[in-house]
Amino acid sequence: MSEPQGAPQGAARPIVVLKDVRKEYKVKGRSVPVPALRGVNLTIEEGSMVAVKGPSGSGKTTLLQIIGALDVPTSGSAVVDGMELSELDESMLTEYRAATIGFVFQTYNLLPSLTALQNVELPMEAVGVPRDQRRKRALELMEAVGMTDRVDYKPLKLSGGEAQRVAIARALANEPSIILADEPTGSLDSRTGAAIMELLDTIRKERSTTVIVVTHSRQAAKTCDRTITIKDGVITSEADVQAMEDLETRKDELRKAISASGKIINKLFEAGFDSLDALANASVAELTNVVGSSSKAEKIQRKAKILKELEGDVVE
């Protein structure tokens, strides 16, 4: 079994540690259980902001449900904020979900019969916070998310971005250690989605809250410290967001230089031809094996050589 991914030396304390977590579901009419997670090993540090990406059905939401104790692993260990979740009884799990985790959903999940302020108060009411205290804290949270002028609005009168801000305030009601956000920008336009991600980033920095975001959006993932990719229930890659941005910049620069498509550039990078030097020194046969066309290979090599020669002619 491999060690949990993450937790570099000198990092903050681990707040989520998953070891060989597997989850299978029994499906009616099928004799063999359907695997959702296949031995996930993962460490997430306190105060970090992590994006979880992957195709539909890859296990992203199941991963959040395990961390949030909305579901239990079939096998493996899930330790969150120092608690082994498999050792908690139902009443302890209910307390854990209320006190340790704040949930943010794509569809907001606000109660339509309550005002925005009352929706934010609701989680505090569930754990017995006195009315005056919860009203005071709810107003503070509405101010923190920039919604003081909408406290008396009901959800149907709020825009998508406003509703998500209220949902984030509600998620913070009981001062959770972790916010789990499942596609928080999925129903929003790009500008509003960016504002929501910036808000989550600000909150985690100001409150040292750990934020784990499931997203399909590359733009949303850029706000995070790390991006974890899941496919078929397995973590297939993990990258520092800055390193990913640097890689995309290099790809874009090379794509423009040799006038190639993004698809061809990806193939060239995967084969190790990731610079003008590498392309200029490669044989046409080598490039043909990568791009699948000798004429395209010749064109790429020729452009790379011309550009390298032009670089050599620059007078310092």
CSV table of C-alpha atoms in Angstrom, one decimal:
chain,number,residue,atom,x,y,z
A,1,MET,CA,0.0,0.0,0.0
A,2,SER,CA,1.4,3.4,-0.9
A,3,GLU,CA,1.7,6.2,1.6
A,4,PRO,CA,-1.0,8.9,1.6
A,5,GLN,CA,-0.3,11.6,-1.0
A,6,GLY,CA,0.4,15.1,0.3
A,7,ALA,CA,1.9,16.3,3.6
A,8,PRO,CA,5.2,17.6,2.5
A,9,GLN,CA,7.9,18.2,5.0
A,10,GLY,CA,7.4,21.2,7.2
A,11,ALA,CA,3.7,21.5,6.3
A,12,ALA,CA,0.9,22.3,8.7
A,13,ARG,CA,-0.7,19.5,10.6
A,14,PRO,CA,-2.6,16.9,8.6
A,15,ILE,CA,-6.3,17.4,9.1
A,16,VAL,CA,-7.5,14.7,6.7
A,17,VAL,CA,-5.6,11.4,6.4
A,18,LEU,CA,-7.1,8.7,4.2
A,19,LYS,CA,-5.4,5.3,4.0
A,20,ASP,CA,-6.4,2.6,1.5
A,21,VAL,CA,-10.0,3.9,1.5
A,22,ARG,CA,-12.3,1.8,-0.6
A,23,LYS,CA,-16.0,2.2,-1.2
A,24,GLU,CA,-18.3,-0.2,-3.0
A,25,TYR,CA,-22.0,0.0,-3.6
A,26,LYS,CA,-24.4,-2.8,-4.1
A,27,VAL,CA,-26.6,-2.3,-7.1
A,28,LYS,CA,-29.9,-4.1,-7.5
A,29,GLY,CA,-29.7,-6.8,-10.2
A,30,ARG,CA,-25.9,-7.0,-10.1
A,31,SER,CA,-24.1,-9.7,-8.2
A,32,VAL,CA,-20.8,-7.8,-8.1
A,33,PRO,CA,-20.6,-4.6,-6.1
A,34,VAL,CA,-19.8,-1.4,-8.0
A,35,PRO,CA,-16.5,0.2,-6.8
A,36,ALA,CA,-16.6,4.0,-6.3
A,37,LEU,CA,-13.2,4.4,-4.5
A,38,ARG,CA,-10.4,1.9,-5.1
A,39,GLY,CA,-7.8,2.3,-2.3
A,40,VAL,CA,-7.4,6.1,-2.0
A,41,ASN,CA,-4.4,7.4,0.0
A,42,LEU,CA,-4.5,11.1,0.7
A,43,THR,CA,-3.3,13.7,3.2
A,44,ILE,CA,-4.7,17.2,3.4
A,45,GLU,CA,-3.1,19.9,5.6
A,46,GLU,CA,-4.9,22.2,7.9
A,47,GLY,CA,-5.7,25.6,6.3
A,48,SER,CA,-5.1,24.4,2.7
A,49,MET,CA,-7.4,24.8,-0.2
A,50,VAL,CA,-7.6,21.7,-2.4
A,51,ALA,CA,-9.4,21.1,-5.7
A,52,VAL,CA,-10.6,17.6,-6.6
A,53,LYS,CA,-11.1,17.1,-10.4
A,54,GLY,CA,-12.1,14.2,-12.5
A,55,PRO,CA,-14.8,13.0,-15.0
A,56,SER,CA,-18.3,12.3,-13.9
A,57,GLY,CA,-18.6,9.1,-12.0
A,58,SER,CA,-14.9,9.1,-11.0
A,59,GLY,CA,-15.5,9.1,-7.3
A,60,LYS,CA,-15.1,12.9,-6.5
A,61,THR,CA,-18.4,13.3,-4.6
A,62,THR,CA,-17.9,9.9,-2.9
A,63,LEU,CA,-14.6,11.2,-1.6
A,64,LEU,CA,-16.3,14.3,-0.1
A,65,GLN,CA,-19.1,12.1,1.4
A,66,ILE,CA,-16.5,9.9,3.2
A,67,ILE,CA,-14.7,13.0,4.6
A,68,GLY,CA,-18.0,14.6,5.6
A,69,ALA,CA,-19.3,11.3,7.2
A,70,LEU,CA,-22.3,11.2,4.9
A,71,ASP,CA,-21.1,7.8,3.9
A,72,VAL,CA,-18.7,5.2,5.4
A,73,PRO,CA,-15.8,3.4,3.7
A,74,THR,CA,-16.2,-0.3,2.8
A,75,SER,CA,-12.7,-0.6,4.1
A,76,GLY,CA,-9.7,1.5,5.0
A,77,SER,CA,-9.0,4.3,7.4
A,78,ALA,CA,-10.5,7.9,7.4
A,79,VAL,CA,-9.0,10.1,10.1
A,80,VAL,CA,-10.4,13.7,10.1
A,81,ASP,CA,-9.3,16.3,12.6
A,82,GLY,CA,-7.8,13.6,14.7
A,83,MET,CA,-10.9,11.4,14.7
A,84,GLU,CA,-11.1,7.9,13.1
A,85,LEU,CA,-14.6,8.1,11.6
A,86,SER,CA,-15.2,4.4,11.7
A,87,GLU,CA,-14.9,4.5,15.5
A,88,LEU,CA,-17.7,7.1,16.0
A,89,ASP,CA,-21.3,6.0,16.7
A,90,GLU,CA,-24.3,7.6,15.0
A,91,SER,CA,-24.7,10.4,17.6
A,92,MET,CA,-21.0,11.2,17.5
A,93,LEU,CA,-21.1,11.3,13.7
A,94,THR,CA,-24.1,13.7,13.8
A,95,GLU,CA,-22.1,15.9,16.2
A,96,TYR,CA,-19.1,15.6,13.9
A,97,ARG,CA,-21.0,16.7,10.8
A,98,ALA,CA,-22.5,19.7,12.7
A,99,ALA,CA,-19.4,20.9,14.4
A,100,THR,CA,-16.4,19.9,12.2
A,101,ILE,CA,-17.8,20.1,8.6
A,102,GLY,CA,-19.5,22.9,6.7
A,103,PHE,CA,-21.2,21.8,3.4
A,104,VAL,CA,-21.6,23.9,0.3
A,105,PHE,CA,-23.6,22.5,-2.6
A,106,GLN,CA,-24.0,23.4,-6.3
A,107,THR,CA,-27.7,23.9,-5.8
A,108,TYR,CA,-27.3,25.9,-2.6
A,109,ASN,CA,-29.9,23.8,-0.6
A,110,LEU,CA,-31.4,26.8,1.1
A,111,LEU,CA,-34.9,26.4,2.6
A,112,PRO,CA,-37.2,28.5,0.5
A,113,SER,CA,-39.6,29.3,3.3
A,114,LEU,CA,-36.9,30.9,5.4
A,115,THR,CA,-35.1,34.2,4.9
A,116,ALA,CA,-31.4,34.3,4.1
A,117,LEU,CA,-30.6,35.1,7.8
A,118,GLN,CA,-32.8,32.3,9.1
A,119,ASN,CA,-31.0,29.9,6.8
A,120,VAL,CA,-27.7,30.9,8.2
A,121,GLU,CA,-29.1,30.5,11.8
A,122,LEU,CA,-30.4,27.0,11.1
A,123,PRO,CA,-27.2,25.0,11.8
A,124,MET,CA,-26.7,26.8,15.1
A,125,GLU,CA,-30.3,26.1,16.2
A,126,ALA,CA,-29.6,22.4,15.5
A,127,VAL,CA,-26.8,22.3,18.1
A,128,GLY,CA,-28.6,24.4,20.7
A,129,VAL,CA,-27.0,27.8,20.3
A,130,PRO,CA,-29.2,30.4,22.1
A,131,ARG,CA,-31.3,32.6,19.8
A,132,ASP,CA,-29.5,35.9,20.6
A,133,GLN,CA,-26.1,34.4,20.0
A,134,ARG,CA,-27.1,32.7,16.7
A,135,ARG,CA,-28.7,35.9,15.4
A,136,LYS,CA,-25.6,37.9,16.3
A,137,ARG,CA,-23.3,35.3,14.6
A,138,ALA,CA,-25.5,35.0,11.6
A,139,LEU,CA,-25.4,38.8,11.0
A,140,GLU,CA,-21.6,38.7,11.4
A,141,LEU,CA,-21.4,36.0,8.8
A,142,MET,CA,-23.8,37.7,6.4
A,143,GLU,CA,-21.5,40.8,6.6
A,144,ALA,CA,-18.4,38.6,6.0
A,145,VAL,CA,-19.9,37.3,2.7
A,146,GLY,CA,-21.1,40.8,1.7
A,147,MET,CA,-24.8,40.1,2.1
A,148,THR,CA,-25.9,42.5,4.8
A,149,ASP,CA,-28.5,44.1,2.4
A,150,ARG,CA,-30.1,40.7,1.8
A,151,VAL,CA,-30.7,39.3,5.3
A,152,ASP,CA,-34.5,39.5,4.9
A,153,TYR,CA,-34.6,38.1,1.4
A,154,LYS,CA,-35.9,34.6,0.8
A,155,PRO,CA,-33.9,32.4,-1.5
A,156,LEU,CA,-36.1,32.7,-4.6
A,157,LYS,CA,-35.4,36.5,-4.6
A,158,LEU,CA,-31.7,36.0,-4.6
A,159,SER,CA,-29.4,35.6,-7.6
A,160,GLY,CA,-27.3,32.5,-8.0
A,161,GLY,CA,-24.2,34.2,-6.7
A,162,GLU,CA,-26.1,35.7,-3.8
A,163,ALA,CA,-27.6,32.4,-2.9
A,164,GLN,CA,-24.2,30.7,-2.9
A,165,ARG,CA,-22.8,33.4,-0.6
A,166,VAL,CA,-25.6,32.7,1.8
A,167,ALA,CA,-24.9,29.0,1.6
A,168,ILE,CA,-21.2,29.7,2.4
A,169,ALA,CA,-22.3,31.8,5.4
A,170,ARG,CA,-24.5,28.9,6.6
A,171,ALA,CA,-21.6,26.5,6.1
A,172,LEU,CA,-19.5,28.7,8.5
A,173,ALA,CA,-22.2,28.9,11.1
A,174,ASN,CA,-20.8,26.4,13.6
A,175,GLU,CA,-17.1,27.4,12.9
A,176,PRO,CA,-16.2,24.2,11.1
A,177,SER,CA,-12.6,23.0,10.7
A,178,ILE,CA,-13.3,22.0,7.1
A,179,ILE,CA,-15.6,23.3,4.3
A,180,LEU,CA,-16.6,20.7,1.7
A,181,ALA,CA,-17.8,22.4,-1.5
A,182,ASP,CA,-19.3,20.2,-4.2
A,183,GLU,CA,-19.3,22.1,-7.5
A,184,PRO,CA,-19.9,25.5,-5.8
A,185,THR,CA,-19.5,27.4,-9.1
A,186,GLY,CA,-21.3,24.8,-11.3
A,187,SER,CA,-24.5,26.8,-11.6
A,188,LEU,CA,-22.9,30.2,-11.9
A,189,ASP,CA,-21.4,32.3,-14.7
A,190,SER,CA,-17.7,32.6,-14.9
A,191,ARG,CA,-17.4,36.0,-13.3
A,192,THR,CA,-19.7,35.1,-10.4
A,193,GLY,CA,-18.0,31.7,-10.0
A,194,ALA,CA,-14.6,33.4,-9.8
A,195,ALA,CA,-16.0,35.7,-7.0
A,196,ILE,CA,-17.2,32.7,-5.1
A,197,MET,CA,-13.8,31.0,-5.3
A,198,GLU,CA,-12.1,34.2,-4.1
A,199,LEU,CA,-14.5,34.4,-1.2
A,200,LEU,CA,-13.7,30.8,-0.2
A,201,ASP,CA,-10.0,31.6,-0.5
A,202,THR,CA,-10.4,34.7,1.7
A,203,ILE,CA,-12.3,32.8,4.3
A,204,ARG,CA,-9.8,30.0,4.6
A,205,LYS,CA,-6.9,32.5,5.0
A,206,GLU,CA,-8.7,34.6,7.6
A,207,ARG,CA,-10.1,31.7,9.6
A,208,SER,CA,-7.5,28.9,8.9
A,209,THR,CA,-10.3,26.8,7.6
A,210,THR,CA,-9.5,23.9,5.3
A,211,VAL,CA,-11.4,24.0,2.0
A,212,ILE,CA,-11.9,21.0,-0.3
A,213,VAL,CA,-13.6,21.8,-3.6
A,214,VAL,CA,-14.9,19.3,-6.1
A,215,THR,CA,-14.9,21.1,-9.5
A,216,HIS,CA,-14.8,20.6,-13.2
A,217,SER,CA,-13.6,24.2,-13.7
A,218,ARG,CA,-9.9,24.8,-14.5
A,219,GLN,CA,-10.4,28.4,-13.5
A,220,ALA,CA,-11.8,27.4,-10.1
A,221,ALA,CA,-9.0,25.0,-9.5
A,222,LYS,CA,-6.4,27.8,-10.1
A,223,THR,CA,-7.6,29.4,-6.8
A,224,CYS,CA,-6.5,26.3,-4.9
A,225,ASP,CA,-3.1,25.3,-3.5
A,226,ARG,CA,-3.3,21.8,-4.9
A,227,THR,CA,-5.3,19.9,-7.5
A,228,ILE,CA,-6.0,16.2,-7.1
A,229,THR,CA,-7.3,14.3,-10.1
A,230,ILE,CA,-9.5,11.1,-9.6
A,231,LYS,CA,-10.3,8.6,-12.3
A,232,ASP,CA,-12.2,5.3,-11.8
A,233,GLY,CA,-12.0,5.7,-8.0
A,234,VAL,CA,-8.2,6.2,-7.9
A,235,ILE,CA,-6.1,9.3,-7.5
A,236,THR,CA,-4.2,9.5,-10.8
A,237,SER,CA,-2.3,12.7,-10.3
A,238,GLU,CA,-1.6,15.5,-7.9
A,239,ALA,CA,0.0,18.8,-8.8
A,240,ASP,CA,0.9,22.1,-7.2
A,241,VAL,CA,-1.3,24.7,-8.9
A,242,GLN,CA,1.6,27.0,-9.7
A,243,ALA,CA,3.5,24.1,-11.4
A,244,MET,CA,0.4,23.3,-13.5
A,245,GLU,CA,0.1,27.0,-14.5
A,246,ASP,CA,3.7,27.1,-15.5
A,247,LEU,CA,3.2,23.9,-17.6
A,248,GLU,CA,0.2,25.4,-19.4
A,249,THR,CA,2.1,28.6,-20.1
A,250,ARG,CA,5.0,26.6,-21.6
A,251,LYS,CA,2.5,24.6,-23.7
A,252,ASP,CA,0.8,27.8,-24.9
A,253,GLU,CA,4.0,29.5,-25.8
A,254,LEU,CA,5.2,26.5,-27.9
A,255,ARG,CA,1.8,26.1,-29.5
A,256,LYS,CA,1.9,29.7,-30.7
A,257,ALA,CA,5.6,29.4,-31.8
A,258,ILE,CA,5.1,26.4,-34.1
A,259,SER,CA,1.4,27.1,-34.9
A,260,ALA,CA,0.2,23.7,-33.7
A,261,SER,CA,-3.0,22.6,-32.2
A,262,GLY,CA,-3.4,22.0,-28.4
A,263,LYS,CA,-3.9,18.3,-29.1
A,264,ILE,CA,-0.5,18.0,-31.0
A,265,ILE,CA,1.2,20.0,-28.3
A,266,ASN,CA,-0.1,17.7,-25.6
A,267,LYS,CA,1.3,14.7,-27.6
A,268,LEU,CA,4.7,16.4,-28.0
A,269,PHE,CA,5.0,17.2,-24.3
A,270,GLU,CA,4.0,13.6,-23.3
A,271,ALA,CA,6.7,12.3,-25.6
A,272,GLY,CA,9.3,14.7,-24.1
A,273,PHE,CA,9.5,17.2,-27.0
A,274,ASP,CA,8.6,20.1,-24.8
A,275,SER,CA,10.9,22.9,-26.2
A,276,LEU,CA,12.2,24.4,-29.5
A,277,ASP,CA,15.5,22.7,-28.8
A,278,ALA,CA,14.0,19.3,-28.5
A,279,LEU,CA,11.9,19.8,-31.6
A,280,ALA,CA,14.8,21.2,-33.7
A,281,ASN,CA,17.1,18.3,-32.7
A,282,ALA,CA,14.5,15.5,-33.2
A,283,SER,CA,14.4,13.5,-36.4
A,284,VAL,CA,11.3,13.7,-38.7
A,285,ALA,CA,10.8,10.0,-38.0
A,286,GLU,CA,10.7,10.6,-34.2
A,287,LEU,CA,8.2,13.4,-34.6
A,288,THR,CA,6.1,11.4,-37.1
A,289,ASN,CA,5.7,8.7,-34.5
A,290,VAL,CA,4.3,11.2,-32.1
A,291,VAL,CA,2.0,13.4,-34.4
A,292,GLY,CA,1.1,10.6,-36.8
A,293,SER,CA,1.9,12.5,-40.0
A,294,SER,CA,5.3,13.0,-41.7
A,295,SER,CA,4.2,16.3,-43.3
A,296,LYS,CA,3.1,17.7,-40.0
A,297,ALA,CA,6.4,16.4,-38.4
A,298,GLU,CA,8.5,18.1,-41.2
A,299,LYS,CA,6.6,21.4,-40.7
A,300,ILE,CA,7.1,21.3,-36.9
A,301,GLN,CA,10.8,20.5,-37.2
A,302,ARG,CA,11.3,23.2,-39.9
A,303,LYS,CA,9.7,25.9,-37.8
A,304,ALA,CA,11.6,24.9,-34.7
A,305,LYS,CA,14.9,25.1,-36.6
A,306,ILE,CA,14.1,28.5,-38.1
A,307,LEU,CA,13.1,29.9,-34.7
A,308,LYS,CA,16.3,28.5,-33.1
A,309,GLU,CA,18.4,30.1,-35.8
A,310,LEU,CA,16.6,33.4,-35.3
A,311,GLU,CA,17.3,33.2,-31.6
A,312,GLY,CA,21.0,32.7,-32.4
A,313,ASP,CA,21.0,35.9,-34.6
A,314,VAL,CA,19.9,38.1,-31.8
A,315,VAL,CA,22.6,40.7,-30.9
A,316,GLU,CA,23.1,41.0,-27.2
